[in-house]
PDB file of N, CA and C in Angstrom:
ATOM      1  N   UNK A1137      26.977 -90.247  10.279  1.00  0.00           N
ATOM      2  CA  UNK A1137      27.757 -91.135  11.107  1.00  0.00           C
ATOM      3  C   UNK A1137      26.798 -92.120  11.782  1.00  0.00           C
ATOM      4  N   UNK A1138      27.194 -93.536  11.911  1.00  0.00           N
ATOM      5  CA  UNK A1138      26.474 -94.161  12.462  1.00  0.00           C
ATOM      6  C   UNK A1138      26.605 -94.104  14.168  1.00  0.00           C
ATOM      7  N   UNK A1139      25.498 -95.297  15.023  1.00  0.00           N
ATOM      8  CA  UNK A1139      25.967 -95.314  16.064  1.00  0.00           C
ATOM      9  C   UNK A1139      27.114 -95.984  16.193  1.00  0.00           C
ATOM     10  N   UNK A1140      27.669 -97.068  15.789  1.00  0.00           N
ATOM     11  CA  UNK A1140      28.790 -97.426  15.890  1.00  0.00           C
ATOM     12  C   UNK A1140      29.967 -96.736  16.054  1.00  0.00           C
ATOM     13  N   UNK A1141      29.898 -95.940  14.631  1.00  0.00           N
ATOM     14  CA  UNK A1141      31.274 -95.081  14.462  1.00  0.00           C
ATOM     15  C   UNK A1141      30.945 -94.016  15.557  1.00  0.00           C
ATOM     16  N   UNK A1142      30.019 -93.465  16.074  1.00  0.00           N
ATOM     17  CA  UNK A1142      29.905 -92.351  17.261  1.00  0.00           C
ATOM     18  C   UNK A1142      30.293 -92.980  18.589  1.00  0.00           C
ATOM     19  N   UNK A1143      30.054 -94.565  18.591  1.00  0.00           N
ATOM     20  CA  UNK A1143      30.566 -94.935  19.842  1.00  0.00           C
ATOM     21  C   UNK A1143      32.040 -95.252  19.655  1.00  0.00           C
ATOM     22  N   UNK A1144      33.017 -95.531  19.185  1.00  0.00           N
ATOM     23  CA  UNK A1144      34.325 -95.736  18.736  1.00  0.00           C
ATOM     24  C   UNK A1144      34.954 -94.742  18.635  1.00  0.00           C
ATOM     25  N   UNK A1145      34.006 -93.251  17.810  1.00  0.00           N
ATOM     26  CA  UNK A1145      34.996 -91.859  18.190  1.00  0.00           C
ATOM     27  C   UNK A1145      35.316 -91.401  19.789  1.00  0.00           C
ATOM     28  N   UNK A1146      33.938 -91.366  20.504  1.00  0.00           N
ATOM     29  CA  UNK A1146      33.585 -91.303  21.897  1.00  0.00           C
ATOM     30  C   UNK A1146      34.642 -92.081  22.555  1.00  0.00           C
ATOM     31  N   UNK A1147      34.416 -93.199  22.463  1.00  0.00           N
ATOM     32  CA  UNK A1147      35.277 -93.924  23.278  1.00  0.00           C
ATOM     33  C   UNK A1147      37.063 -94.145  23.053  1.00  0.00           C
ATOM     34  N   UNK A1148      37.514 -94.052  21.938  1.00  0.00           N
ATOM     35  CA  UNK A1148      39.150 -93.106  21.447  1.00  0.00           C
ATOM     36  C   UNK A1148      39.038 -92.335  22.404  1.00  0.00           C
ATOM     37  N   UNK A1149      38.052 -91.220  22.135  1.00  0.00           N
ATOM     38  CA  UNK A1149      38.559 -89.998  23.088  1.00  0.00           C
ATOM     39  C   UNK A1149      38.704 -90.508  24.397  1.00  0.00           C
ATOM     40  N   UNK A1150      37.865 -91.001  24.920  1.00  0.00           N
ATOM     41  CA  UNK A1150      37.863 -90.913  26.320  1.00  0.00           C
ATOM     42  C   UNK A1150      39.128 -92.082  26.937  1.00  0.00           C
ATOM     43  N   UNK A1151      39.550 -92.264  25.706  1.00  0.00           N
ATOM     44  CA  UNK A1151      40.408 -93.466  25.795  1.00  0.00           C
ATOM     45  C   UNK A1151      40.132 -95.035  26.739  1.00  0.00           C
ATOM     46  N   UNK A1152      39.642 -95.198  26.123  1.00  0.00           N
ATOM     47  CA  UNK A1152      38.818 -96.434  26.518  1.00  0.00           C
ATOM     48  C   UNK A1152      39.245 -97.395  25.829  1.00  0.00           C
ATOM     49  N   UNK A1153      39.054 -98.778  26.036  1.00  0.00           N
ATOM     50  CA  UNK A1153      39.147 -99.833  24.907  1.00  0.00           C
ATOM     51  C   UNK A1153      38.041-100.164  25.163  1.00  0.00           C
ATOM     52  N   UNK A1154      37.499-101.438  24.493  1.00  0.00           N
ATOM     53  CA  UNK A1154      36.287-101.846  23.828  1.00  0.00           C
ATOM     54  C   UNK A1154      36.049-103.004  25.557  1.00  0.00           C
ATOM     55  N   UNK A1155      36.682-103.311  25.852  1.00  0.00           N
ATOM     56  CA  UNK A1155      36.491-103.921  27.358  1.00  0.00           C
ATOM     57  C   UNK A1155      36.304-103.152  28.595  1.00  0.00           C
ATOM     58  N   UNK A1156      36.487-102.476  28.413  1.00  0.00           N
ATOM     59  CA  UNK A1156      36.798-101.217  29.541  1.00  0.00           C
ATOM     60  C   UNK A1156      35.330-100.292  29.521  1.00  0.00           C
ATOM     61  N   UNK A1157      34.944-100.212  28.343  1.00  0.00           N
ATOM     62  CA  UNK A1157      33.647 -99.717  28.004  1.00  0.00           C
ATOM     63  C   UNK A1157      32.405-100.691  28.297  1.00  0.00           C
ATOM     64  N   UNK A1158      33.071-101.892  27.912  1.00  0.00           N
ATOM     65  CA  UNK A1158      31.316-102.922  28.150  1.00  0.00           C
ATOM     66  C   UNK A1158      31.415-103.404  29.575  1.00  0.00           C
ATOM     67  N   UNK A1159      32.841-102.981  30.057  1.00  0.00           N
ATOM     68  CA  UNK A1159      32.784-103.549  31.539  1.00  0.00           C
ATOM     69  C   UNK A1159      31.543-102.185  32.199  1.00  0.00           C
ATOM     70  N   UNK A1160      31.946-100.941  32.207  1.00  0.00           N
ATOM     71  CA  UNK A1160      31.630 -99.611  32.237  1.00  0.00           C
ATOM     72  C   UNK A1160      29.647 -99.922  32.312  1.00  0.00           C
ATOM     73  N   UNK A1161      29.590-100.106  30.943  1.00  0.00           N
ATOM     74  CA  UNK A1161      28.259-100.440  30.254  1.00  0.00           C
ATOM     75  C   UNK A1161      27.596-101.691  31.233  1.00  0.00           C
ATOM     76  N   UNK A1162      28.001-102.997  31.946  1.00  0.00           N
ATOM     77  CA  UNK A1162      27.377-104.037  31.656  1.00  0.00           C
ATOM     78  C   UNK A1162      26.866-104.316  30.731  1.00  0.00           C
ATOM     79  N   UNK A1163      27.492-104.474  29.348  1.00  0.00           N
ATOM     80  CA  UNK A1163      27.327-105.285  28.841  1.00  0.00           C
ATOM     81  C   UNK A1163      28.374-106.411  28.045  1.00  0.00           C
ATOM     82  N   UNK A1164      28.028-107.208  27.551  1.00  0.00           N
ATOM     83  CA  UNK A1164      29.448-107.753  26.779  1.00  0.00           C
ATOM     84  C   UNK A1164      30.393-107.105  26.023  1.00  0.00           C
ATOM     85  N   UNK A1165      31.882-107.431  25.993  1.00  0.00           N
ATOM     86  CA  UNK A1165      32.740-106.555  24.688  1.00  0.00           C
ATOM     87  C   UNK A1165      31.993-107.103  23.583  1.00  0.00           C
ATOM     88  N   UNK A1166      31.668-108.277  23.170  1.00  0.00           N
ATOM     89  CA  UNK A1166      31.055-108.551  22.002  1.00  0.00           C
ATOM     90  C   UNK A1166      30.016-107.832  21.063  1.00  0.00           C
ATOM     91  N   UNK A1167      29.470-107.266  22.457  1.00  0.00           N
ATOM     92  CA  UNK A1167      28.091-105.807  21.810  1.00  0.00           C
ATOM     93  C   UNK A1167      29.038-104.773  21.287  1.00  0.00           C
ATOM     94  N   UNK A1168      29.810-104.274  22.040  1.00  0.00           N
ATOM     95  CA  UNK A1168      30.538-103.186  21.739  1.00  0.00           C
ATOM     96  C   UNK A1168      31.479-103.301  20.603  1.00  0.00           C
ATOM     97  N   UNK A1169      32.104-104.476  20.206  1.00  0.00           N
ATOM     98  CA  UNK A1169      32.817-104.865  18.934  1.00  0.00           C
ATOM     99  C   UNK A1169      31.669-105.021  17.798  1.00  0.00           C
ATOM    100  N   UNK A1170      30.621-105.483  18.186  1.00  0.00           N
ATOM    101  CA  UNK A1170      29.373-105.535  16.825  1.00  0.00           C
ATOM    102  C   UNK A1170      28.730-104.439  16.395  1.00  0.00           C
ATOM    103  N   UNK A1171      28.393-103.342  17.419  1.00  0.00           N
ATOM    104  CA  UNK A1171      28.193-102.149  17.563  1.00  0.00           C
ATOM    105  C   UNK A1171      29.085-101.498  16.749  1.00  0.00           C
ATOM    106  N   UNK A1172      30.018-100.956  16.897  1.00  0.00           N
ATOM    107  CA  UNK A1172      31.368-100.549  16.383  1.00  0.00           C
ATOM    108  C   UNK A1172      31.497-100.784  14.746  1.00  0.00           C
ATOM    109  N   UNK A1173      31.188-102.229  14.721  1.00  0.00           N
ATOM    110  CA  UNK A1173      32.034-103.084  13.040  1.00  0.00           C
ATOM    111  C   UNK A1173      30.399-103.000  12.503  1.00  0.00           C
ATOM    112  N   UNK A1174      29.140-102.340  12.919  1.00  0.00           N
ATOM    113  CA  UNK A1174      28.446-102.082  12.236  1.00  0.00           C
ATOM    114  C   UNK A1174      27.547-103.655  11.963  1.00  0.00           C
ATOM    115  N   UNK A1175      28.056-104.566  12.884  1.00  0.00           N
ATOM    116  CA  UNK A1175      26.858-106.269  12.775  1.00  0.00           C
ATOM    117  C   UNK A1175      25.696-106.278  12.958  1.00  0.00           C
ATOM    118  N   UNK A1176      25.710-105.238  14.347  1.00  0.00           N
ATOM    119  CA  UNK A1176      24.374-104.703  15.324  1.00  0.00           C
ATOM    120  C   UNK A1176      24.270-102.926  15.180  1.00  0.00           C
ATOM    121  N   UNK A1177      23.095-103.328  14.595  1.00  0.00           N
ATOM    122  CA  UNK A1177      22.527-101.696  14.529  1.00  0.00           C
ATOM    123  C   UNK A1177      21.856-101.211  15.517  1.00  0.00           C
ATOM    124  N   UNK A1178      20.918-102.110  15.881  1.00  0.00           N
ATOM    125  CA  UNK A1178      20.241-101.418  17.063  1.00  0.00           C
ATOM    126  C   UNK A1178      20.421-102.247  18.203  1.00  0.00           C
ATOM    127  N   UNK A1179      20.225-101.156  19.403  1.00  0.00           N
ATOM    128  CA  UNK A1179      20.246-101.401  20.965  1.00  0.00           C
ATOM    129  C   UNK A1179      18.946-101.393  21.648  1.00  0.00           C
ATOM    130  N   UNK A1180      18.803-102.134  23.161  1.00  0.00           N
ATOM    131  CA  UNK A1180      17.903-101.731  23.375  1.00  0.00           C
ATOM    132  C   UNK A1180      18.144-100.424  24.537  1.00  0.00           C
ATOM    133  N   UNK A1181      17.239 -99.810  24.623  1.00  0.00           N
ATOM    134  CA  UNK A1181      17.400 -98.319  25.271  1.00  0.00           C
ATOM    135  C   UNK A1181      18.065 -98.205  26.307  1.00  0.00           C
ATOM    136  N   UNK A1182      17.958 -99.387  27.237  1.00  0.00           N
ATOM    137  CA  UNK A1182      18.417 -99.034  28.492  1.00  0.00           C
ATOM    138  C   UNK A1182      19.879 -99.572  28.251  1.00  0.00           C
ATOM    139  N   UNK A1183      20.480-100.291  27.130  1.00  0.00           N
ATOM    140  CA  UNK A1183      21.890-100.262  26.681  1.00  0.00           C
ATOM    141  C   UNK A1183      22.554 -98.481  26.643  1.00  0.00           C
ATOM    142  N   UNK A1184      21.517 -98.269  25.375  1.00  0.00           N
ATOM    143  CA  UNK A1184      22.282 -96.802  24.435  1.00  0.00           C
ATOM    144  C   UNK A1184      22.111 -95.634  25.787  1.00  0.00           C
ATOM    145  N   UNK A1185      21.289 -96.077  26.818  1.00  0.00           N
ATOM    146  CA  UNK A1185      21.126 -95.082  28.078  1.00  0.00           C
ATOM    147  C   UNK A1185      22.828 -95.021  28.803  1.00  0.00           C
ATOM    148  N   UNK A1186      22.883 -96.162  29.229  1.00  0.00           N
ATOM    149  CA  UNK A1186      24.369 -96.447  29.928  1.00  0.00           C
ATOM    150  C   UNK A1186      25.343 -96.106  28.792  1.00  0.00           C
ATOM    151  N   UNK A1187      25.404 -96.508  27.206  1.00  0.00           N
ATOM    152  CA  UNK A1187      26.588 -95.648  26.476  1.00  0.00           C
ATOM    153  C   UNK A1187      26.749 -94.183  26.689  1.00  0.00           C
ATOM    154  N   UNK A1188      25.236 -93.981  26.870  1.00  0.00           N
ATOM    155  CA  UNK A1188      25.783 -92.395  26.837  1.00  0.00           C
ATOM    156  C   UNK A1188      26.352 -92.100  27.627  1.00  0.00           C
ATOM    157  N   UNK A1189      25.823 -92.470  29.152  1.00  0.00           N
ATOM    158  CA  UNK A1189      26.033 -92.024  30.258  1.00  0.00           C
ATOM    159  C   UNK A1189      27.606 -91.863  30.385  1.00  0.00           C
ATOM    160  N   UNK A1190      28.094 -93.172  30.344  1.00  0.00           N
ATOM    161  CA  UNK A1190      29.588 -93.457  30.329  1.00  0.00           C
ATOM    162  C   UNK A1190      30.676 -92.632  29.410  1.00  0.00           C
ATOM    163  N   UNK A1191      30.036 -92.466  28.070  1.00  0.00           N
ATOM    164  CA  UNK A1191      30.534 -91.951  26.888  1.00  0.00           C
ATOM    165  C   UNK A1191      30.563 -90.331  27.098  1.00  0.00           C
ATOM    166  N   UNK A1192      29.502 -89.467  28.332  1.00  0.00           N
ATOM    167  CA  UNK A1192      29.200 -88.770  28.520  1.00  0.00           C
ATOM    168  C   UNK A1192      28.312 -87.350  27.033  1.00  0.00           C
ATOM    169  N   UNK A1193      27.657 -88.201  26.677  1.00  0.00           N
ATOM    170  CA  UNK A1193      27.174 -87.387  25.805  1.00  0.00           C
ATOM    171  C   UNK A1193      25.689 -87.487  26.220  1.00  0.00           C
ATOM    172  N   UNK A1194      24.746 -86.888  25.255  1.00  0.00           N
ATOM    173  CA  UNK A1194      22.939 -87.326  25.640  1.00  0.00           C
ATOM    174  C   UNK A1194      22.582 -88.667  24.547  1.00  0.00           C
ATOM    175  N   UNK A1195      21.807 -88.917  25.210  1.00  0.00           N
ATOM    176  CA  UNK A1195      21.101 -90.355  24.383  1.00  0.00           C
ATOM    177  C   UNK A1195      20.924 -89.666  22.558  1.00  0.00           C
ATOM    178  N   UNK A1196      20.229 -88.370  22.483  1.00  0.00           N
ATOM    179  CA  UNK A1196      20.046 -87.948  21.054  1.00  0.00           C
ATOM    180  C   UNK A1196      21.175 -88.247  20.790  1.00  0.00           C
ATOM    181  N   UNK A1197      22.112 -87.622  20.957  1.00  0.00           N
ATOM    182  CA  UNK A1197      23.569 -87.417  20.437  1.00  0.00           C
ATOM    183  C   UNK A1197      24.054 -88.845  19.510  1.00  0.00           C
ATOM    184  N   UNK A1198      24.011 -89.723  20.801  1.00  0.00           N
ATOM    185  CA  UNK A1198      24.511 -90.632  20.243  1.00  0.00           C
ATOM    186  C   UNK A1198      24.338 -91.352  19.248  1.00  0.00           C
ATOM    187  N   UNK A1199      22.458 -91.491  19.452  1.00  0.00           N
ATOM    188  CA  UNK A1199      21.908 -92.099  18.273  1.00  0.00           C
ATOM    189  C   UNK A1199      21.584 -91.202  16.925  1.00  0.00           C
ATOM    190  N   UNK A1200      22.070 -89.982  16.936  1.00  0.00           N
ATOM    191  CA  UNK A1200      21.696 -89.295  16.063  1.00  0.00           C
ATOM    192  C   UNK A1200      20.617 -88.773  15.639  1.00  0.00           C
ATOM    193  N   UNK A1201      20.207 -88.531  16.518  1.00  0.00           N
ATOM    194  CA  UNK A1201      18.645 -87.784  16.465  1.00  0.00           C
ATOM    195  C   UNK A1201      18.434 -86.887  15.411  1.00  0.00           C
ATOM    196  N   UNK A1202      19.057 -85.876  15.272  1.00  0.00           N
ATOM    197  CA  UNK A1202      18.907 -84.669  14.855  1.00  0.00           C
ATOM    198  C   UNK A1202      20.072 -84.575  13.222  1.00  0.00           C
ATOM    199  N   UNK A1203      20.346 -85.341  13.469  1.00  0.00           N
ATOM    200  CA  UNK A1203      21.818 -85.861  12.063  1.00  0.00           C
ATOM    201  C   UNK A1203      21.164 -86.151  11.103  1.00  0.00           C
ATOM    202  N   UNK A1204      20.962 -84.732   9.912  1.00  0.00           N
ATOM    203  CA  UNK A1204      20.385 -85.993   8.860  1.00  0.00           C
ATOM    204  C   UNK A1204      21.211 -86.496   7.617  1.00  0.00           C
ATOM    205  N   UNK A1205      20.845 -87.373   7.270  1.00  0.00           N
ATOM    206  CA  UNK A1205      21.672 -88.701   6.192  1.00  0.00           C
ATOM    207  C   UNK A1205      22.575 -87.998   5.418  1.00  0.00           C
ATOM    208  N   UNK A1206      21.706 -86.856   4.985  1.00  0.00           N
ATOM    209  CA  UNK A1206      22.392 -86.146   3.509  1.00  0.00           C
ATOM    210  C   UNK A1206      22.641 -84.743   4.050  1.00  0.00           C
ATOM    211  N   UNK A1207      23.566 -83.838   3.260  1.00  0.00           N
ATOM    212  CA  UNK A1207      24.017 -82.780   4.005  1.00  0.00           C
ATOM    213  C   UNK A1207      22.657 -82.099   3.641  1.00  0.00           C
ATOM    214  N   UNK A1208      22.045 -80.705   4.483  1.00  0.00           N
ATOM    215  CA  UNK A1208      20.972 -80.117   4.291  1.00  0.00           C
ATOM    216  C   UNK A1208      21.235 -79.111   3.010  1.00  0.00           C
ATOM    217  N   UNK A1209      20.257 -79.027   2.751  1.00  0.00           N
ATOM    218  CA  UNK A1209      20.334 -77.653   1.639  1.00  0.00           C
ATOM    219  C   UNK A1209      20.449 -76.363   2.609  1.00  0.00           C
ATOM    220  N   UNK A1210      21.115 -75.402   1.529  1.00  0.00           N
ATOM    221  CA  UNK A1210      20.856 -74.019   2.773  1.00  0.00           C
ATOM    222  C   UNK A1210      20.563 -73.050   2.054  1.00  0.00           C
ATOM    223  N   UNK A1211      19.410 -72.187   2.372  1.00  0.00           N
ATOM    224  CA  UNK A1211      19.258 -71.492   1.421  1.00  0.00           C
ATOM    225  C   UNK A1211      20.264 -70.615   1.206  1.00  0.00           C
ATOM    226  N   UNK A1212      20.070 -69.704  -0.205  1.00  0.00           N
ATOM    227  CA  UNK A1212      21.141 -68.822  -0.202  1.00  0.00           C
ATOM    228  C   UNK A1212      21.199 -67.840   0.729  1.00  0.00           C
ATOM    229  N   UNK A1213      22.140 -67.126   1.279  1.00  0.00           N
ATOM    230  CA  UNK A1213      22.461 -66.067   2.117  1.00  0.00           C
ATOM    231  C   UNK A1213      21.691 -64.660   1.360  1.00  0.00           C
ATOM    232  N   UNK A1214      21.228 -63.857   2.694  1.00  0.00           N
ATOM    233  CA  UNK A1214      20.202 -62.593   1.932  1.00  0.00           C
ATOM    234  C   UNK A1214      21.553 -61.368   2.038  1.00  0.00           C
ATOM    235  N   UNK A1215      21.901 -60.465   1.199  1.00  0.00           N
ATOM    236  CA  UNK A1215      22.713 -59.583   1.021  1.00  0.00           C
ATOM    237  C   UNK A1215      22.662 -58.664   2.503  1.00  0.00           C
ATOM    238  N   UNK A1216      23.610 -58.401   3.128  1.00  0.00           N
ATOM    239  CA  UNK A1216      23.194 -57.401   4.130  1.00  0.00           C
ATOM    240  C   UNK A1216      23.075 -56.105   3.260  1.00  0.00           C
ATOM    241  N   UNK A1217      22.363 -55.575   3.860  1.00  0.00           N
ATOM    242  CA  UNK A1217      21.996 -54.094   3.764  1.00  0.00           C
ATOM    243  C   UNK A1217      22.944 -52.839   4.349  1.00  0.00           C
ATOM    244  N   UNK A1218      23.554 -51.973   3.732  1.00  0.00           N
ATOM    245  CA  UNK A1218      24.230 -50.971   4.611  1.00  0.00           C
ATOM    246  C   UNK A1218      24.132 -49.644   4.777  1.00  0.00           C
TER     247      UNK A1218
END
């Protein structure tokens, strides 16, 4: 998931519109509509700081820190023993 689409799920939930959020944010709706439609990929920090804040999640979260691209491999499961 990108940041976009994580800020657009976030903000549905919290029921927000896209004005209501950049008012929230200081910043423009225009960031938050480019953000969103995927125009603007990146933020600068002290933006994606205030999404979170507002959005109430952690800065990783949002930007996907820990998310990787492709689903992980897993190894196979070891038989329990009984």
């Amino acid at each position: 998931m990108t940041l976009g689409q994580r800020i657009k799920v976030l903000r549905d939930k919290r029921g927000l519109n896209q004005s209501e959020l950049a008012r929230r944010c200081a910043v423009a709706q225009a960031t938050i509509s480019r953000l969103e439609s995927g125009d603007l990929q990146d933020v600068q920090t002290a933006i994606a700081k205030r999404l979170a804040r507002v959005l109430g999640v952690s800065l990783d979260y949002l930007v996907g820190t820990y998310e990787d691209d492709e689903p992980a491999q897993r190894p196979p499961q070891a038989l329990a023993r009984g």
